[in-house]
Amino acid sequence: MTDTPLTERTTVAIVGGGLVGGALALLLARQGLEVTVVEPQSRETQLHELEPATTVHGFEPRVSALTEGTRQLLEDLGIWSEIEARRCCPYREMRVWDAEGTGSIHFDAAELQLSRLGSIVENRVVLGALARAMVAEPNLTWLDGEYVRHWRPTGAGSAVMLSDGRWLEARLVVGADGANSRIRHWAGLATREWDYDQQAIVCTARTEYGHQRTAWQRFMTTGPVAYLPLANEESSDRFVSIVWSQDVGESARLMNLDEGAFAGELGAALEWTLGAVEAVSTRHALPLRQRHAREYTRPGVVLVGDAAHTIHPLAGQGVNLGFADAAVLADEIRLAMERGLEPSHSSALQRYQRRRKVENLSLMAAMEGFKQLFARDELPLRWLRNTGMRWLDSQTGIKNRIAAEAMGSRHPLPRFSPPLPAEAE
């Protein structure tokens, strides 16, 4: 077979310049690697955080609950201060309770001697900060508005075909192209996956009372519903992001309600915790599916973020797992290069897989267990989970260890510092 002529070459090609792909690109470029990012979305959209037409109250419906571990990573990249200055809501407490009983758990940052448990940030704010850093990075080439049409292995790594027919050859191709990753498909990396037969309804709401910098979550047999606190430029604390997981049929019914009727059912679902729901934005229903790649890597290619794993959103950990993938992969590539190895060396990619697979699978199993436990309505199970929640809430030490684990503070991500100026080296 005759190789197609290649017109572009790079050291690392990252397919997907979203949250995880963008963070990885910056980490690798700042290690001195030549990095090319291929992203279908225009850089104008990301740089200027263009608001979707459905945005109401100025908030994007898609938000992320960033852990302290993720915040530290973004701080190391030099963009956290920009994110915080734009629009970011740190939350100090989390209250979780069972709709079918009296069990509840209260997490408080003060008990961990911290100022926050995490931060709720709109995805476009993080994307904008990443995009501006990417534009300023000299080792990074950003091919925006470009699609990848195919992937194939090469003798020196692998290559992707761009939308205009050019081939981009790299020592390592990274699939950061989301849950329906074509890189994963072309590389033959099989997955284990199943549908939850549920959808997550997401929107923004304005409530009668302030959210108190607290994340509120109520577990029902049909799925959890959460108020995630938001803050805008006027420092109003009456806006919350809604994530409401429901069975497909019930989700369809809720999506078909008018705004007033939906607001009423939403307020009731959270037991009027923040008073009446006064207004809601356009709603979006996202199908829920759990997916995990059996292997994250093949020669010349590796997966990160949703391309490698997607989980139920009830703990809001999906994007944090992706950021951890980026940090660990960059760390393993750095270690390989310090030993004189290629960034695509199999030992580095296999160590990345070992380090991330255990944590990703553990959290996925825990989320599946929670999902199944709260979906059951048998009296013994209701008694067990309510008794367990009350007991756990009384065990401050154990509860705080769980909180620290979820926040990423017990197993901190590798720390990254910007390179020293040439005259200081």
PDB file of N, CA, C and O in Angstrom, residues 140 253 261 368:
ATOM      1  N   LEU A 140       2.097  25.909  20.223  1.00  0.00           N
ATOM      2  CA  LEU A 140       0.792  25.318  19.947  1.00  0.00           C
ATOM      3  C   LEU A 140       0.209  25.890  18.655  1.00  0.00           C
ATOM      4  O   LEU A 140       0.137  27.099  18.479  1.00  0.00           O
ATOM      5  N   ARG A 253     -42.362  14.262  29.471  1.00  0.00           N
ATOM      6  CA  ARG A 253     -43.505  14.998  30.019  1.00  0.00           C
ATOM      7  C   ARG A 253     -43.069  16.354  30.565  1.00  0.00           C
ATOM      8  O   ARG A 253     -43.695  17.391  30.291  1.00  0.00           O
ATOM      9  N   ALA A 261     -45.609  25.753  34.559  1.00  0.00           N
ATOM     10  CA  ALA A 261     -45.883  24.414  35.092  1.00  0.00           C
ATOM     11  C   ALA A 261     -44.586  23.697  35.450  1.00  0.00           C
ATOM     12  O   ALA A 261     -44.492  23.026  36.487  1.00  0.00           O
ATOM     13  N   GLU A 368     -22.681   4.055  39.831  1.00  0.00           N
ATOM     14  CA  GLU A 368     -23.679   3.065  39.448  1.00  0.00           C
ATOM     15  C   GLU A 368     -24.355   2.484  40.685  1.00  0.00           C
ATOM     16  O   GLU A 368     -25.573   2.268  40.706  1.00  0.00           O
TER      17      GLU A 368
END
